[in-house]
XYZ file of C-alpha atoms in Angstrom:
460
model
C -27.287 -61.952 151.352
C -29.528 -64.055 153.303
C -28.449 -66.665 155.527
C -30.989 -69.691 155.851
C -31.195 -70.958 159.944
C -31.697 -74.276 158.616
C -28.915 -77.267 158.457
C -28.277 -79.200 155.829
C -30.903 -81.471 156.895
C -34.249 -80.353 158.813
C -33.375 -81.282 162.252
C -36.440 -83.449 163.708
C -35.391 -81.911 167.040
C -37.109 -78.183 168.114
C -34.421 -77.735 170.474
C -31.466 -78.503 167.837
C -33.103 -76.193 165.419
C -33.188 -73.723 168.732
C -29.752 -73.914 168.566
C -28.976 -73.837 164.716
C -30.592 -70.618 164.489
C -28.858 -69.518 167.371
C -25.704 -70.407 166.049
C -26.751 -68.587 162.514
C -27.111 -65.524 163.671
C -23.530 -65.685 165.514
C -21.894 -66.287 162.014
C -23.518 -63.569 160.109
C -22.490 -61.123 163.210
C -18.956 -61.960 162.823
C -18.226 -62.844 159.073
C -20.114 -60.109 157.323
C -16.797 -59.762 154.769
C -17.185 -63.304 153.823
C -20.798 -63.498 153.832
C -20.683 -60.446 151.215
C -18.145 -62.131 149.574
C -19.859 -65.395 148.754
C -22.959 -62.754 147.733
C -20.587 -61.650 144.795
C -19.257 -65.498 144.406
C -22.425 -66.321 143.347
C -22.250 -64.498 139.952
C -19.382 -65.760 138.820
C -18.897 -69.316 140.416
C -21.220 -72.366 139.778
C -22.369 -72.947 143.516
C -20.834 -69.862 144.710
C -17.190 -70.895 144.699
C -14.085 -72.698 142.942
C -15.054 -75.784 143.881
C -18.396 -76.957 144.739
C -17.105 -78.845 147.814
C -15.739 -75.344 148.881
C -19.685 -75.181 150.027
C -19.623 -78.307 151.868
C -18.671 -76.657 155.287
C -21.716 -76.027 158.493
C -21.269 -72.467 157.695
C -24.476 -70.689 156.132
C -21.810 -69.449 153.547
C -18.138 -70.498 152.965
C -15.808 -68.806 155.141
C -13.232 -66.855 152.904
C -9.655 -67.487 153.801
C -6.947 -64.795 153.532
C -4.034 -66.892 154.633
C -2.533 -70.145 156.726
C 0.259 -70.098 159.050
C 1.237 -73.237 161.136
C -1.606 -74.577 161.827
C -4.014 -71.478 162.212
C -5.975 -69.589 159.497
C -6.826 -66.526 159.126
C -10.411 -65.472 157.315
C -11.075 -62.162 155.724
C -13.007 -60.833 158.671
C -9.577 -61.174 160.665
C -10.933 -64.624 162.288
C -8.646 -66.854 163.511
C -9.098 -70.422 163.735
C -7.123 -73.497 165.002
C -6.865 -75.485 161.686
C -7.321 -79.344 162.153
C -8.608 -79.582 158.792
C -5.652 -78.932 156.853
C -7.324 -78.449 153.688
C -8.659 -82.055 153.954
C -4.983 -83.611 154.071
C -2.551 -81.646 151.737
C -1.462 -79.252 154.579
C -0.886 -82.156 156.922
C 2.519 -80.743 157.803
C 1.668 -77.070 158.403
C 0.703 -74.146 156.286
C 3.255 -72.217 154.638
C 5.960 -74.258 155.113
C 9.300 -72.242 154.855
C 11.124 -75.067 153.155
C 8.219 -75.392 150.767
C 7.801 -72.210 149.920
C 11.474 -72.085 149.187
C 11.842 -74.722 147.075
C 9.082 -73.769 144.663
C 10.246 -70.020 144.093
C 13.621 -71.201 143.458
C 12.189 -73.530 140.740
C 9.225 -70.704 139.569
C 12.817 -68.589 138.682
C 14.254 -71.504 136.613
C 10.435 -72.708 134.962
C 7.645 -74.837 135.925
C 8.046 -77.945 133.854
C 9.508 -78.656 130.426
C 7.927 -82.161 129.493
C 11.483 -83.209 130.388
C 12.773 -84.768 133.498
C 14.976 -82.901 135.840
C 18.091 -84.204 138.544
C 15.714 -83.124 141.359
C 13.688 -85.955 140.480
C 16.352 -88.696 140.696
C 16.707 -87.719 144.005
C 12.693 -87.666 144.759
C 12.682 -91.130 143.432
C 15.564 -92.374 145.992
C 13.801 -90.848 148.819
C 10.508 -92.006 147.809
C 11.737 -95.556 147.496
C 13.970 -95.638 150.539
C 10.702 -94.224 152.854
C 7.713 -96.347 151.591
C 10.210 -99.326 150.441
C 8.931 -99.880 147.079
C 11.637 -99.688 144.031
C 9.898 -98.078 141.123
C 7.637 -94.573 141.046
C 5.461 -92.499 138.911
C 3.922 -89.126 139.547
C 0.429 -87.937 139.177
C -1.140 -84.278 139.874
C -3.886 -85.863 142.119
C -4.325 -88.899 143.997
C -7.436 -89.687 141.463
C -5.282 -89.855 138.345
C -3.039 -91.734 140.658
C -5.780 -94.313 141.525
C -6.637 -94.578 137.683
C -3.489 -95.390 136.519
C -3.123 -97.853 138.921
C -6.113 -99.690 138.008
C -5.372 -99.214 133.985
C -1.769 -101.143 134.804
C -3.563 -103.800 136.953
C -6.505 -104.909 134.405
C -3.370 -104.682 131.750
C -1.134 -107.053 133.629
C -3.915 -109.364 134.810
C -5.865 -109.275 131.989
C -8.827 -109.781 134.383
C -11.533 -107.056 134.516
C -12.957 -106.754 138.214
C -12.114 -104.382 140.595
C -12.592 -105.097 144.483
C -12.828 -102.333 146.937
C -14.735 -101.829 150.403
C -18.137 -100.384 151.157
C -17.998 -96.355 151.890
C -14.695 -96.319 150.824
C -13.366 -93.219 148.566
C -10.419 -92.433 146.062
C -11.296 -89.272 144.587
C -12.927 -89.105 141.779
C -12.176 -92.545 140.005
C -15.431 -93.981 138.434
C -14.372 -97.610 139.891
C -14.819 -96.878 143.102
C -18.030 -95.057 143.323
C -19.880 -98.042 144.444
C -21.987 -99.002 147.413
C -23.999 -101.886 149.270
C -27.421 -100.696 149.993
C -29.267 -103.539 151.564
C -26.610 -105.511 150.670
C -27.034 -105.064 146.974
C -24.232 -103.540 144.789
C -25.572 -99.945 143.732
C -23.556 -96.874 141.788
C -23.549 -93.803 144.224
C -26.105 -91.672 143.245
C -23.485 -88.730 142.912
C -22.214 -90.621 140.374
C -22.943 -87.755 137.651
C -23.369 -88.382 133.904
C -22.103 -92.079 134.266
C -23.492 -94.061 131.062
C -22.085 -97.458 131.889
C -23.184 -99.574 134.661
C -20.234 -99.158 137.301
C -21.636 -102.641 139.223
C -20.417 -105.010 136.302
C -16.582 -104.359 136.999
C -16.373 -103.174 140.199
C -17.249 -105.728 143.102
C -17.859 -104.241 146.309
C -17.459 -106.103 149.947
C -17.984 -104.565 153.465
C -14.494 -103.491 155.572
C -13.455 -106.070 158.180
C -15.671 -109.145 156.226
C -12.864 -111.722 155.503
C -15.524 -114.071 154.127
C -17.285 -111.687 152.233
C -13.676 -110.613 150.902
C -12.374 -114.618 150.054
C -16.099 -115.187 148.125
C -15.528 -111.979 145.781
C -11.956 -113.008 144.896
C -13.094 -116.799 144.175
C -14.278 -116.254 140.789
C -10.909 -115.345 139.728
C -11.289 -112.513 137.851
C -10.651 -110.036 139.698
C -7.279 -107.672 138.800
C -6.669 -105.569 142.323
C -8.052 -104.442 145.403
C -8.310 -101.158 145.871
C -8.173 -99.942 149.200
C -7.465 -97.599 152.495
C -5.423 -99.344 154.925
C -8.263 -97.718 157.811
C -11.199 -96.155 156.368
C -11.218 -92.823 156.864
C -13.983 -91.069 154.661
C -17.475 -92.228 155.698
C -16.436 -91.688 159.691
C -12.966 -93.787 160.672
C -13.256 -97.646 160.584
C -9.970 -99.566 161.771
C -9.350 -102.636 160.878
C -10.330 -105.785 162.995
C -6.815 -107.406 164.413
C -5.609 -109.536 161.569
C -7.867 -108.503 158.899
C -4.669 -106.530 156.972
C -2.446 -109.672 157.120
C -5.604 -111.681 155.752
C -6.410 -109.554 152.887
C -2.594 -109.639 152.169
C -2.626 -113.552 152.268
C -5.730 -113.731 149.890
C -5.279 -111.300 147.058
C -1.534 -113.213 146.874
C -3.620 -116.636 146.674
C -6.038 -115.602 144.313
C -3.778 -113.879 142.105
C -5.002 -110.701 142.557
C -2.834 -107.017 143.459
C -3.073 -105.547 146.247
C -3.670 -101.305 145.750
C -2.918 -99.390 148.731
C -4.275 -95.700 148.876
C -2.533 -93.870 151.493
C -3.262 -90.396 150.849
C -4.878 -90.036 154.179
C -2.923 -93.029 156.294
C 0.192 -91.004 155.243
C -0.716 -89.644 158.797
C 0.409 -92.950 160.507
C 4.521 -92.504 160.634
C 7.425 -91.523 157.994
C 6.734 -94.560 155.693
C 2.687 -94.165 156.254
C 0.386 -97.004 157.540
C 1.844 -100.327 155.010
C 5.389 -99.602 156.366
C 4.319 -99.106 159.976
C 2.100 -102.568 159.961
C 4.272 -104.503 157.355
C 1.483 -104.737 154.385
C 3.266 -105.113 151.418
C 1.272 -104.138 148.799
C 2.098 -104.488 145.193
C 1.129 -100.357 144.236
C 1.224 -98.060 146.528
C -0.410 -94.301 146.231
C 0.232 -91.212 147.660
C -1.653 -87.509 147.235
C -1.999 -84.462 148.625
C 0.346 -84.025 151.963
C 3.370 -85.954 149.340
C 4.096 -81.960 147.968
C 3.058 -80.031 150.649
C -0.397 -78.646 149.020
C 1.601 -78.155 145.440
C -1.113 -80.708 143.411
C 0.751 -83.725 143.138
C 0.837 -87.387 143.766
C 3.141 -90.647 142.929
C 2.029 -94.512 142.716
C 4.585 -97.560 143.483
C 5.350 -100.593 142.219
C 7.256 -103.351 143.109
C 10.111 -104.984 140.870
C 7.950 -107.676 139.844
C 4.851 -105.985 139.209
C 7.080 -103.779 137.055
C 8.239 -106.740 134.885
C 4.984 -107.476 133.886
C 4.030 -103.970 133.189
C 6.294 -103.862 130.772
C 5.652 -106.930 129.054
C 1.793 -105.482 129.343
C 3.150 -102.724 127.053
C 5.191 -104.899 125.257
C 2.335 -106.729 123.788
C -0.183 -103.111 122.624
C 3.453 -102.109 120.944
C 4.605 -98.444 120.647
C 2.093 -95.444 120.904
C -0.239 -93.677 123.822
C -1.616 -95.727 126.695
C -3.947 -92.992 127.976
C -2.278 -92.876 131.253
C -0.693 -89.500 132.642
C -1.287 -86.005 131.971
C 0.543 -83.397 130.914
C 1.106 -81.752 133.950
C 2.377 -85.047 135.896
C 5.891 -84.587 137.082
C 6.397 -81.162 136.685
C 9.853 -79.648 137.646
C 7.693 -77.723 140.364
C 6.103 -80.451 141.992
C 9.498 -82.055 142.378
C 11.248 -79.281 143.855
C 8.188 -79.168 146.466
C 8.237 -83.395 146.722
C 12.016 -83.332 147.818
C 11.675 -80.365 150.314
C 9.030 -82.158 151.862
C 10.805 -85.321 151.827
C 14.052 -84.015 153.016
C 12.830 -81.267 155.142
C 9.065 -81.561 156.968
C 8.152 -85.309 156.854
C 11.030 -85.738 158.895
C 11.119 -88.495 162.286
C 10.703 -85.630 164.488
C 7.680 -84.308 163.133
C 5.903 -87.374 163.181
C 7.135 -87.623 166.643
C 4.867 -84.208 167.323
C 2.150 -85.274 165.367
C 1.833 -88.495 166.897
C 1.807 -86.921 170.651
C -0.209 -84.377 169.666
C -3.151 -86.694 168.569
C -2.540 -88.844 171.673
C -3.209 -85.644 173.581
C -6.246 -85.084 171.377
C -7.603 -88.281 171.445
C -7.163 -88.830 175.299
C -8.983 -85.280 176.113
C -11.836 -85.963 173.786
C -12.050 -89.142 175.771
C -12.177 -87.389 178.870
C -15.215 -85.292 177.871
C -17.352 -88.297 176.555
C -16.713 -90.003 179.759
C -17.320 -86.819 181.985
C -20.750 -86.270 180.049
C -21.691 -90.000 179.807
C -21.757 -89.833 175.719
C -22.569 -92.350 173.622
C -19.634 -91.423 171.496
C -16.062 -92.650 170.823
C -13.078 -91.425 169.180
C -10.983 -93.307 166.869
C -7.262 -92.733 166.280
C -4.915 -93.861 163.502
C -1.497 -91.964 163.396
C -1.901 -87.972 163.488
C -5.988 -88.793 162.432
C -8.780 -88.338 164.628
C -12.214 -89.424 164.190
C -15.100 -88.525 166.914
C -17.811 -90.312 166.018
C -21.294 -90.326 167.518
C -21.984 -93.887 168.491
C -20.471 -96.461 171.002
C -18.620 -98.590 170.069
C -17.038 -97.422 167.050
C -18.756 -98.787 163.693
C -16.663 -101.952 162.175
C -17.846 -101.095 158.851
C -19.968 -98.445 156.600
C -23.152 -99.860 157.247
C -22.802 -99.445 160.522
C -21.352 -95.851 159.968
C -24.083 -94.786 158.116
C -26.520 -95.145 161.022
C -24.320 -93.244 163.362
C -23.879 -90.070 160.915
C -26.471 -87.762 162.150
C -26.529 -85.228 159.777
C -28.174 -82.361 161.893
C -26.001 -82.760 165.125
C -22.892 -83.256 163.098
C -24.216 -79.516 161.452
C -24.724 -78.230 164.687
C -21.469 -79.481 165.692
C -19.374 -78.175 163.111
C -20.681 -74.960 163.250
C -20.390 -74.644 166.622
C -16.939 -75.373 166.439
C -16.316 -72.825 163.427
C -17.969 -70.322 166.161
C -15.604 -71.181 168.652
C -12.337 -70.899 165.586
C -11.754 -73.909 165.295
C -11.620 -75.763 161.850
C -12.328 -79.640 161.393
C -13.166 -81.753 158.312
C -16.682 -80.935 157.319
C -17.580 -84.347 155.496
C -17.363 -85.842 159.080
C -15.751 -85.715 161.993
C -12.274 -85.491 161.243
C -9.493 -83.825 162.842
C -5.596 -83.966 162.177
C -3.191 -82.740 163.955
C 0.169 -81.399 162.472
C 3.971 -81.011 163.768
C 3.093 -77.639 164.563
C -0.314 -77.936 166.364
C 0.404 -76.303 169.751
C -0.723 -78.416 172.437
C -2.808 -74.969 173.925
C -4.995 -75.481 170.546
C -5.428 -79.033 170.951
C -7.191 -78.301 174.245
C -9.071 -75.623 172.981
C -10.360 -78.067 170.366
C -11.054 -80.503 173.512
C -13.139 -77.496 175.373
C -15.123 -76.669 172.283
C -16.735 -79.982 172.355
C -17.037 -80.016 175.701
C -18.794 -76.640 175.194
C -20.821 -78.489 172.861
C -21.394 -81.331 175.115
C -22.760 -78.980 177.706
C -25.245 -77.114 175.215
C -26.642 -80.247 174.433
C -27.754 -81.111 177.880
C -28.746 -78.116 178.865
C -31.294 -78.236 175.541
C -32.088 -82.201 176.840
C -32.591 -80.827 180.632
């Protein structure tokens, strides 16, 4: 198979291309199993794998993993990496988790899921309400069908039809929220795939951190929820402005309008996630990916009073099929893997690590921007770390947008795959777990440095 020495985009820069190629060539001398095995991929996947954001990654080909311990991976060609990807989230808490794994043979002996509820899940529900402080739960098998649901329940109990969510924001793969300001002007992503109706009609769409922007969308009145990310942490990490959260709070409450937290990635800010830590109340709450320890599953919140008027929402459509859940949703196995993680990983302690371990990570890559006079920053919320190529950090996707150089974040990605270590490839994204070691964090911290250094030497 032949490996292209171009990035994703054609750098404008001779000596970045230098360096691409360079970079290339040091793949294909060390992966050749993997770059064989995407050759045979290729006949039998769409895109040359499982999933076509399996793809997504700096490497000329996807690396092919044989197995995750901690946080490390090993590839097929025996590399080993320092993983502060974590599969995007859902191995937040380590790979392999002993507890985990456990739990979900035990159930695999007993079955999978009967359509019928089992006594683990009682106990799920207790612990789910005691940690993130909401009464009521549902499950989901992603944090998408989570998202969906909650949206169905909040036009239902409303009865208004507008959703409200932030520029550059993302909730997997619900149509809602797959649209943008460009120039200021509400526009459907283009990646928005086979989509016949015009997204822009029901979904409004304000920038993060504008409180007026946010109080003129809700002042119409029709508008059922916001749906958002307490930080946003998928085009590049934006944190909120101090007092922005309590603001929103204060004026979806006034305007009548429910407030949708999605905290599959802030889950990474302490035991109850990012609402508990900071207070935000929100009237549904959703959780994917890390909730079950990579097992696909997800739960949504409600409170007592939202509850109340779901049912009355069903009361009034009468018996039959609402078109929200799937089959799959609140499987016996996904509970046996909720309540180990619950119980068992997503304990105090290992926030405790998490949390030190991204001060440690956050503080070295701090270190290096200063010691190379970067115009960079890097942005922290919980265990999440964001290194992001402009200074001061962008307050809001517009601003993002301009500082996501798409050929130096290839050439930094790969770079760091070169080096073993793993970070998010849609940006610059890098979590650390309970059982990151702090000798990986710092080789993390020298690999951009390494990086830092290549890049002046091409500048000199």
């Amino acid at each position: 198979m032949t490996l292209s020495a171009q990035p994703l985009a054609d750098p404008q820069s001779k000596t970045l291309a230098g360096l691409w190629a360079a970079e290339v060539a040091r793949f294909a001398a060390t992966h050749p199993r993997s770059v064989a095995l995407a050759g045979q991929a290729a006949a039998v996947w769409r895109g040359g794998a499982p999933m076509h954001w399996m793809g997504d990654w700096a490497s000329p080909v996807p690396i092919f993993a044989a197995q995750g311990h901690g946080a490390q991976v090993t590839d097929v060609d025996a590399g080993l990496y320092d993983d502060f990807c974590l599969g995007d989230t859902p191995s937040m808490f380590g790979h392999a988790q002993p507890e985990v794994a456990a739990a979900v043979a035990d159930q695999l002996k007993r079955g999978a899921g009967f359509m019928l509820p089992t006594a683990e899940a009682v106990v799920v529900g207790r612990l789910l309400a005691e940690r993130f402080g909401l009464p009521l739960w549902q499950t989901a098998t992603t944090a998408s069908d989570a998202n969906r649901a909650a949206i169905r329940w909040a036009r239902a109990v409303t009865e208004r039809p507008v959703i409200l969510i932030f520029d550059g924001c993302y909730h997997g793969m619900v149509e809602d929220a797959f649209v943008v300001l460009k120039d200021g002007v509400p526009v459907m992503k283009p990646g928005l795939l086979g989509q016949v109706s015009d997204m822009t009609i029901t979904t409004r769409v304000v920038p993060f951190n504008d409180l007026a922007a946010m109080e003129a969308a809700l002042a119409p009145g029709d508008v059922a929820a916001v749906l958002a990310e307490p930080v946003m942490t998928n085009c590049g990490m934006i944190l909120p402005e101090p007092g922005f959260r309590q603001r929103l709070r204060d004026l979806t409450r006034d305007a009548g309008t429910l407030l949708i937290l999605d905290e599959t990635h802030t889950l990474s800010a302490g035991p109850g996630g990012y609402g508990v830590l900071h207070g935000l109340e929100p009237d549904m709450l959703v959780i994917g990916k890390a909730i079950a320890g990579g097992v696909p599953a997800a739960v949504w919140g409600v409170t007592a009073e939202l509850s109340a008027r779901m049912d009355a929402a069903q009361a009034r459509i009468g018996p039959g099929q609402s078109g929200i859940g799937t089959t799959l949703s609140g499987n016996a196995l996904a509970m046996a893997a909720m309540r180990a993680m619950l119980t068992h990983v997503m304990t105090p302690a290992a926030y405790g690590r998490m949390l030190a371990g991204s001060e440690r990570l956050v503080q070295g890559l701090r270190q290096v921007i200063a010691d190379h006079d970067l115009p960079w920053s890097a942005v922290q919320a919980g265990a999440r770390v964001e290194l992001v190529f402009a200074d001061p950090p962008p307050k809001n996707a517009a601003e993002m947008r301009k500082a996501l150089d798409p050929d130096l974040m290839s050439a930094f990605h790969l770079w760091l795959i070169n080096r073993g270590v793993l970070i998010a490839p849609f940006h610059n994204m890098m979590l650390v777990s309970p059982v990151t070691e702090d000798a990986a964090i710092d080789r993390l911290v020298a690999a951009v440095a390494g990086f830092a250094d290549a890049l002046k030497d091409l500048a000199a």
